[in-house]
Short mmCIF file of C-alpha atoms in Angstrom, two decimals:
data_model
loop_
_atom_site.label_atom_id
_atom_site.label_comp_id
_atom_site.label_asym_id
_atom_site.label_seq_id
_atom_site.Cartn_x
_atom_site.Cartn_y
_atom_site.Cartn_z
CA MET A 1 33.65 -233.96 8.28
CA ALA A 2 33.12 -235.75 11.74
CA VAL A 3 35.30 -232.88 13.56
CA ARG A 4 33.48 -229.96 11.75
CA TRP A 5 30.28 -231.50 13.07
CA PHE A 6 31.46 -231.87 16.56
CA TYR A 7 32.40 -228.02 16.78
CA LEU A 8 29.26 -227.31 15.11
CA SER A 9 27.40 -229.59 17.82
CA ALA A 10 29.61 -227.54 20.55
CA LEU A 11 28.61 -224.16 19.48
CA THR A 12 24.90 -225.41 19.69
CA LEU A 13 25.18 -227.05 22.71
CA SER A 14 27.15 -223.99 24.15
CA SER A 15 24.51 -221.65 23.12
CA LEU A 16 21.84 -224.08 24.54
CA GLY A 17 23.12 -224.30 28.00
CA LEU A 18 23.99 -220.53 28.38
CA MET A 19 20.35 -220.11 27.24
CA CYS A 20 19.22 -222.80 30.10
CA ILE A 21 21.42 -220.85 32.92
CA LEU A 22 20.05 -217.17 31.86
CA PHE A 23 16.10 -218.52 31.37
CA THR A 24 16.26 -220.13 34.59
CA VAL A 25 17.93 -216.47 36.12
CA TYR A 26 15.49 -214.65 34.44
CA TRP A 27 12.50 -216.95 35.78
CA MET A 28 13.52 -216.12 39.26
CA GLN A 29 14.33 -212.44 38.83
CA SER A 30 10.99 -211.60 36.80
CA TRP A 31 8.33 -213.78 38.97
CA HIS A 32 10.16 -214.50 42.03
CA GLY A 33 12.01 -211.65 43.22
CA GLY A 34 15.29 -212.11 42.68
CA PHE A 35 18.39 -213.74 44.87
CA ALA A 36 19.73 -213.00 48.37
CA TRP A 37 21.52 -215.16 50.50
CA ASP A 38 19.40 -214.73 54.14
CA GLY A 39 17.04 -217.58 54.53
CA THR A 40 14.24 -215.94 53.14
CA ILE A 41 12.44 -217.12 49.94
CA PHE A 42 15.12 -215.06 48.05
CA THR A 43 17.85 -217.54 49.09
CA PHE A 44 15.51 -220.40 47.74
CA ASN A 45 15.66 -218.82 44.35
CA CYS A 46 19.02 -219.15 44.16
CA HIS A 47 18.61 -223.14 44.22
CA PRO A 48 17.12 -223.54 40.53
CA VAL A 49 19.95 -221.61 38.98
CA LEU A 50 22.88 -223.02 40.96
CA MET A 51 21.57 -226.65 40.33
CA VAL A 52 21.08 -225.74 36.57
CA ALA A 53 23.87 -224.54 36.16
CA GLY A 54 26.39 -227.16 38.20
CA MET A 55 24.41 -230.59 37.86
CA VAL A 56 23.29 -229.72 34.37
CA VAL A 57 25.44 -227.35 32.08
CA LEU A 58 28.97 -227.56 33.77
CA TYR A 59 28.68 -231.35 34.36
CA SER A 60 27.93 -231.54 30.23
CA ALA A 61 30.82 -229.72 29.48
CA ALA A 62 32.92 -231.83 32.19
CA SER A 63 31.73 -235.12 30.30
CA LEU A 64 32.38 -233.62 26.64
CA VAL A 65 36.09 -232.89 27.63
CA TYR A 66 37.46 -236.24 26.12
CA ARG A 67 35.49 -235.50 22.92
CA LEU A 68 37.47 -232.56 22.03
CA PRO A 69 39.70 -233.51 19.02
CA GLN A 70 42.86 -231.55 20.67
CA SER A 71 42.31 -234.59 23.52
CA TRP A 72 42.68 -237.50 20.92
CA VAL A 73 46.37 -237.35 20.61
CA GLY A 74 49.20 -236.67 23.22
CA SER A 75 49.27 -237.41 26.89
CA LYS A 76 45.90 -237.90 28.41
CA LEU A 77 46.66 -236.54 31.83
CA PRO A 78 45.96 -233.07 31.29
CA TRP A 79 42.38 -233.83 29.80
CA LYS A 80 42.24 -235.74 33.01
CA ILE A 81 42.94 -232.96 35.18
CA VAL A 82 40.46 -230.92 33.29
CA HIS A 83 37.57 -233.47 33.56
CA ALA A 84 38.16 -233.71 37.08
CA ALA A 85 38.38 -229.87 37.80
CA LEU A 86 35.25 -229.00 35.79
CA HIS A 87 33.22 -231.98 37.97
CA LEU A 88 34.77 -230.67 40.63
CA MET A 89 33.09 -227.00 40.02
CA ALA A 90 30.00 -228.76 39.14
CA PHE A 91 29.84 -230.48 42.66
CA ILE A 92 30.59 -227.30 44.19
CA LEU A 93 27.88 -225.54 42.75
CA THR A 94 25.61 -228.23 43.01
CA VAL A 95 26.03 -228.48 46.91
CA LEU A 96 25.76 -224.81 47.34
CA GLY A 97 22.52 -225.39 45.46
CA LEU A 98 21.33 -227.86 48.06
CA VAL A 99 22.58 -225.34 51.08
CA ALA A 100 20.23 -222.57 49.65
CA VAL A 101 16.84 -224.81 49.42
CA PHE A 102 17.44 -226.72 53.12
CA LYS A 103 18.73 -223.00 54.55
CA TYR A 104 15.34 -221.53 53.24
CA HIS A 105 13.11 -224.62 54.29
CA ASN A 106 14.96 -224.69 57.80
CA HIS A 107 14.26 -220.88 58.26
CA ALA A 108 10.67 -221.20 57.21
CA ASN A 109 9.96 -224.34 59.24
CA ILE A 110 9.38 -226.37 56.06
CA ALA A 111 10.04 -230.08 56.12
CA ASN A 112 12.80 -231.10 53.83
CA LEU A 113 12.98 -234.09 51.88
CA TYR A 114 9.22 -235.65 51.64
CA SER A 115 8.64 -234.96 47.72
CA LEU A 116 10.03 -237.30 44.89
CA HIS A 117 11.65 -234.08 43.04
CA SER A 118 13.90 -234.08 46.52
CA TRP A 119 14.46 -237.91 46.16
CA LEU A 120 15.49 -237.80 43.06
CA GLY A 121 17.81 -234.99 43.60
CA ILE A 122 19.66 -236.14 46.81
CA THR A 123 20.08 -239.59 44.95
CA THR A 124 21.63 -237.58 41.88
CA VAL A 125 23.95 -235.73 43.73
CA PHE A 126 25.03 -238.79 45.81
CA LEU A 127 25.80 -240.78 42.90
CA PHE A 128 27.40 -237.50 41.71
CA ALA A 129 29.57 -237.51 44.57
CA CYS A 130 30.80 -241.39 44.36
CA GLN A 131 31.41 -240.86 41.11
CA TRP A 132 33.50 -238.39 41.49
CA PHE A 133 35.83 -239.64 44.11
CA LEU A 134 35.78 -242.88 42.51
CA GLY A 135 37.14 -241.58 39.17
CA PHE A 136 39.92 -239.24 41.38
CA ALA A 137 41.09 -242.21 43.03
CA VAL A 138 41.02 -244.67 40.07
CA PHE A 139 41.88 -242.82 37.13
CA LEU A 140 43.81 -239.84 38.07
CA LEU A 141 45.76 -241.30 40.84
CA PRO A 142 48.94 -243.25 39.37
CA TRP A 143 48.18 -246.17 41.85
CA ALA A 144 45.53 -248.01 39.97
CA SER A 145 46.55 -251.14 37.86
CA VAL A 146 45.52 -251.16 34.13
CA TRP A 147 43.12 -254.23 34.26
CA LEU A 148 41.52 -252.36 37.29
CA ARG A 149 40.79 -249.10 35.28
CA ARG A 150 39.64 -251.27 32.39
CA LEU A 151 37.17 -252.98 34.69
CA LEU A 152 35.95 -249.76 36.24
CA LYS A 153 35.92 -247.80 32.96
CA PRO A 154 32.47 -249.01 31.18
CA ILE A 155 31.04 -248.74 35.14
CA HIS A 156 32.25 -245.00 35.29
CA VAL A 157 31.12 -243.96 31.87
CA PHE A 158 27.51 -245.82 32.29
CA PHE A 159 27.04 -243.77 35.25
CA GLY A 160 28.11 -240.40 33.85
CA ALA A 161 25.27 -240.76 31.25
CA SER A 162 22.79 -242.11 34.12
CA ILE A 163 23.62 -239.29 36.62
CA LEU A 164 22.74 -236.43 33.56
CA SER A 165 19.79 -238.38 33.31
CA LEU A 166 18.67 -238.14 36.56
CA ALA A 167 19.76 -234.77 37.05
CA ILE A 168 17.32 -233.60 34.18
CA ALA A 169 14.83 -235.57 35.57
CA SER A 170 14.91 -233.80 38.93
CA VAL A 171 15.20 -230.32 36.88
CA ILE A 172 11.94 -231.35 35.06
CA SER A 173 10.03 -232.22 38.43
CA GLY A 174 11.48 -229.37 40.14
CA ILE A 175 9.95 -227.03 37.73
CA ASN A 176 6.78 -228.52 37.95
CA GLU A 177 6.71 -228.49 41.75
CA LYS A 178 7.65 -224.60 41.85
CA LEU A 179 4.83 -223.94 39.48
CA PHE A 180 2.44 -225.79 41.28
CA PHE A 181 3.02 -224.29 44.43
CA SER A 182 3.14 -220.74 42.85
CA LEU A 183 0.10 -220.78 40.67
CA LYS A 184 -2.44 -222.46 42.76
CA ASN A 185 -4.62 -219.53 43.45
CA ALA A 186 -8.04 -219.11 41.69
CA THR A 187 -7.22 -215.99 39.62
CA LYS A 188 -3.96 -217.41 37.83
CA PRO A 189 -4.02 -221.27 38.24
CA TYR A 190 -1.34 -223.37 36.47
CA SER A 191 -4.24 -225.10 34.33
CA SER A 192 -4.71 -221.71 32.56
CA LEU A 193 -1.18 -221.53 31.38
CA PRO A 194 -0.41 -217.94 32.81
CA GLY A 195 3.10 -216.46 31.22
CA GLU A 196 5.30 -218.11 34.34
CA ALA A 197 3.94 -221.37 33.44
CA VAL A 198 4.82 -220.81 29.64
CA PHE A 199 8.37 -219.52 30.16
CA ALA A 200 8.84 -222.44 33.04
CA ASN A 201 7.84 -224.73 30.80
CA SER A 202 9.89 -223.59 27.84
CA THR A 203 12.85 -223.65 29.98
CA GLY A 204 12.63 -227.24 30.84
CA MET A 205 11.78 -228.02 27.57
CA LEU A 206 15.13 -226.23 26.50
CA VAL A 207 17.31 -228.49 29.19
CA VAL A 208 15.49 -231.26 27.89
CA VAL A 209 16.72 -230.62 24.42
CA PHE A 210 20.45 -229.77 25.96
CA ALA A 211 20.67 -232.77 27.58
CA LEU A 212 19.71 -234.89 24.38
CA LEU A 213 22.36 -233.41 22.57
CA VAL A 214 24.68 -234.01 25.04
CA LEU A 215 23.74 -237.82 25.24
CA TYR A 216 24.32 -237.62 21.75
CA ILE A 217 27.73 -236.47 21.30
CA LEU A 218 28.79 -238.81 24.19
CA GLN A 219 27.36 -241.83 22.46
CA ALA A 220 28.59 -240.90 18.91
CA SER A 221 31.66 -243.12 18.22
CA SER A 222 33.43 -240.93 15.64
CA TRP A 223 34.15 -238.54 18.35
CA LYS A 224 35.50 -240.86 20.65
CA ARG A 225 39.07 -240.93 21.73
CA PRO A 226 40.07 -244.00 19.96
CA GLU A 227 41.56 -246.55 22.51
CA ALA A 228 45.17 -247.75 22.22
CA GLY A 229 46.01 -250.24 19.82
CA VAL A 230 42.55 -250.10 18.35
CA VAL A 231 42.32 -248.94 14.54
CA THR A 232 39.26 -247.02 13.94
CA GLU A 233 37.50 -245.90 10.55
CA ARG A 234 39.50 -243.17 10.43
CA GLN A 235 42.24 -244.73 8.36
CA VAL A 236 44.31 -243.38 5.45
CA ARG A 237 46.71 -245.01 3.16
CA GLY A 238 49.45 -242.74 1.68
CA PRO A 239 51.28 -244.22 -1.42
CA GLY A 240 52.91 -247.62 -0.80
CA LEU A 241 52.80 -246.73 2.82
CA PRO A 242 50.26 -248.05 5.90
CA CYS A 243 49.19 -244.63 7.42
CA GLN A 244 46.48 -244.60 10.32
CA VAL A 245 44.63 -241.52 11.39
CA GLY A 246 43.75 -241.62 14.99
CA VAL A 247 45.36 -242.28 18.55
CA GLY A 248 46.41 -245.87 19.64
CA GLN A 249 49.61 -247.69 19.56
CA GLY A 250 51.71 -246.08 16.83
CA ARG A 251 54.01 -249.16 15.80
CA GLU A 252 53.40 -252.55 15.66
CA GLU A 253 55.29 -255.49 14.28
CA GLY A 254 55.49 -255.75 10.72
CA HIS A 255 54.48 -252.62 10.05
CA PRO A 256 56.76 -250.41 8.17
CA GLY A 257 55.23 -247.13 9.68
CA LYS A 258 52.28 -244.96 11.12
CA ALA A 259 51.52 -241.20 10.60
CA TRP A 260 49.30 -239.57 13.16
CA ALA A 261 47.42 -236.33 13.28
CA LEU A 262 44.24 -234.76 13.33
CA PRO A 263 42.31 -233.38 10.47
CA GLY A 264 43.64 -230.39 9.27
CA ARG A 265 47.26 -230.71 11.27
CA PRO A 266 50.51 -231.63 10.06
CA THR A 267 51.08 -235.80 9.88
CA GLN A 268 53.65 -237.02 11.96
CA TYR A 269 55.41 -239.81 10.37
CA HIS A 270 57.57 -242.41 12.44
CA GLY A 271 59.29 -244.88 10.41
CA GLY A 272 62.55 -247.10 11.51
CA LYS A 273 62.30 -250.40 12.77
CA PRO A 274 59.57 -251.47 14.66
CA SER A 275 59.23 -250.28 18.30
CA SER A 276 56.78 -249.71 21.10
CA TRP A 277 56.21 -246.17 20.52
CA LYS A 278 52.85 -244.85 21.15
CA VAL A 279 50.84 -241.94 21.61
CA GLY A 280 48.87 -241.43 24.64
#
C-alpha cells in the first residue's frame, strides 16, 4: 500500500512540477515578450524559468531519489551518484538563472542585490553550493569514516529541506516583486488583479503546493530507505520462520534466516549459519 501511494504521489508531483515550469514559461512568453540572451529584458525573462526549473523542480527530484522503492535494496552507491548528478544539474540551471539577471541588470545599469528577494536568493544558492560540495566530499567519496557520515547525515538532511523552503520563499517573493514592477501604471495596477496578476499568483500557489508535497514525501517515514540493522514496521513472518521485508542487516546472531524483498518482488531467503551478510 505504501509503495502504491508513493507512486501515485510521485505521478502527481511530476505533473505539478511540469506545470510549474510551463506556467512560468507561458507567463514570460505571453506578458513579457519571450526569451533572449543579449542582455535585454528578454534575458531577464530566462531568470524565473531557470530558477523554477533548477532550484525548485530538479532540486526536488534529486532530493527524492532515496524515496524510490528501487533504492531500498542493493548498493547505495548508484543512487548516490544519481542524487549528486541531479543536484549538480539543478545547480547549473540555478547559476545560469543568476547569470541572466546579473547580465540584464548590468546591461540596463540597474543595481544588484538590494531587495529582500535577491538576498534570499543569493543565500539559498550559497547554501546549495555548500550543501553539494559537502555532500560530494563526505557521502560520495570513499575517504570519510562511518562515524563522520552518521554525524553529518542529520545536518545534510536538515539543510536539504531548508534550502528547498528558502527556494520557495525566493520564488514567491520574486513573483511578487516582478508584478509590482510590471503592474504599476494607473490603467492596470496590481491591485485591480489584471490577467497577468491572476496568472502569476496562481503560478506561485502552484509552486507552494508542489513544495508542500515534496516536503511531505521527504518526511513520510514509510517511504524512507530503512537503515542498516534497523527493523521497520514492514515486517512479515512466514510459517515458523522469521522474515523481514526491508533493507538492513540481513543476518544476526540467533536468527535462522531473513527474507528481503520489495512489495510485489520475489523474496530472497538467506539461510544457513549466522553470518555478517547484509544488503546495502
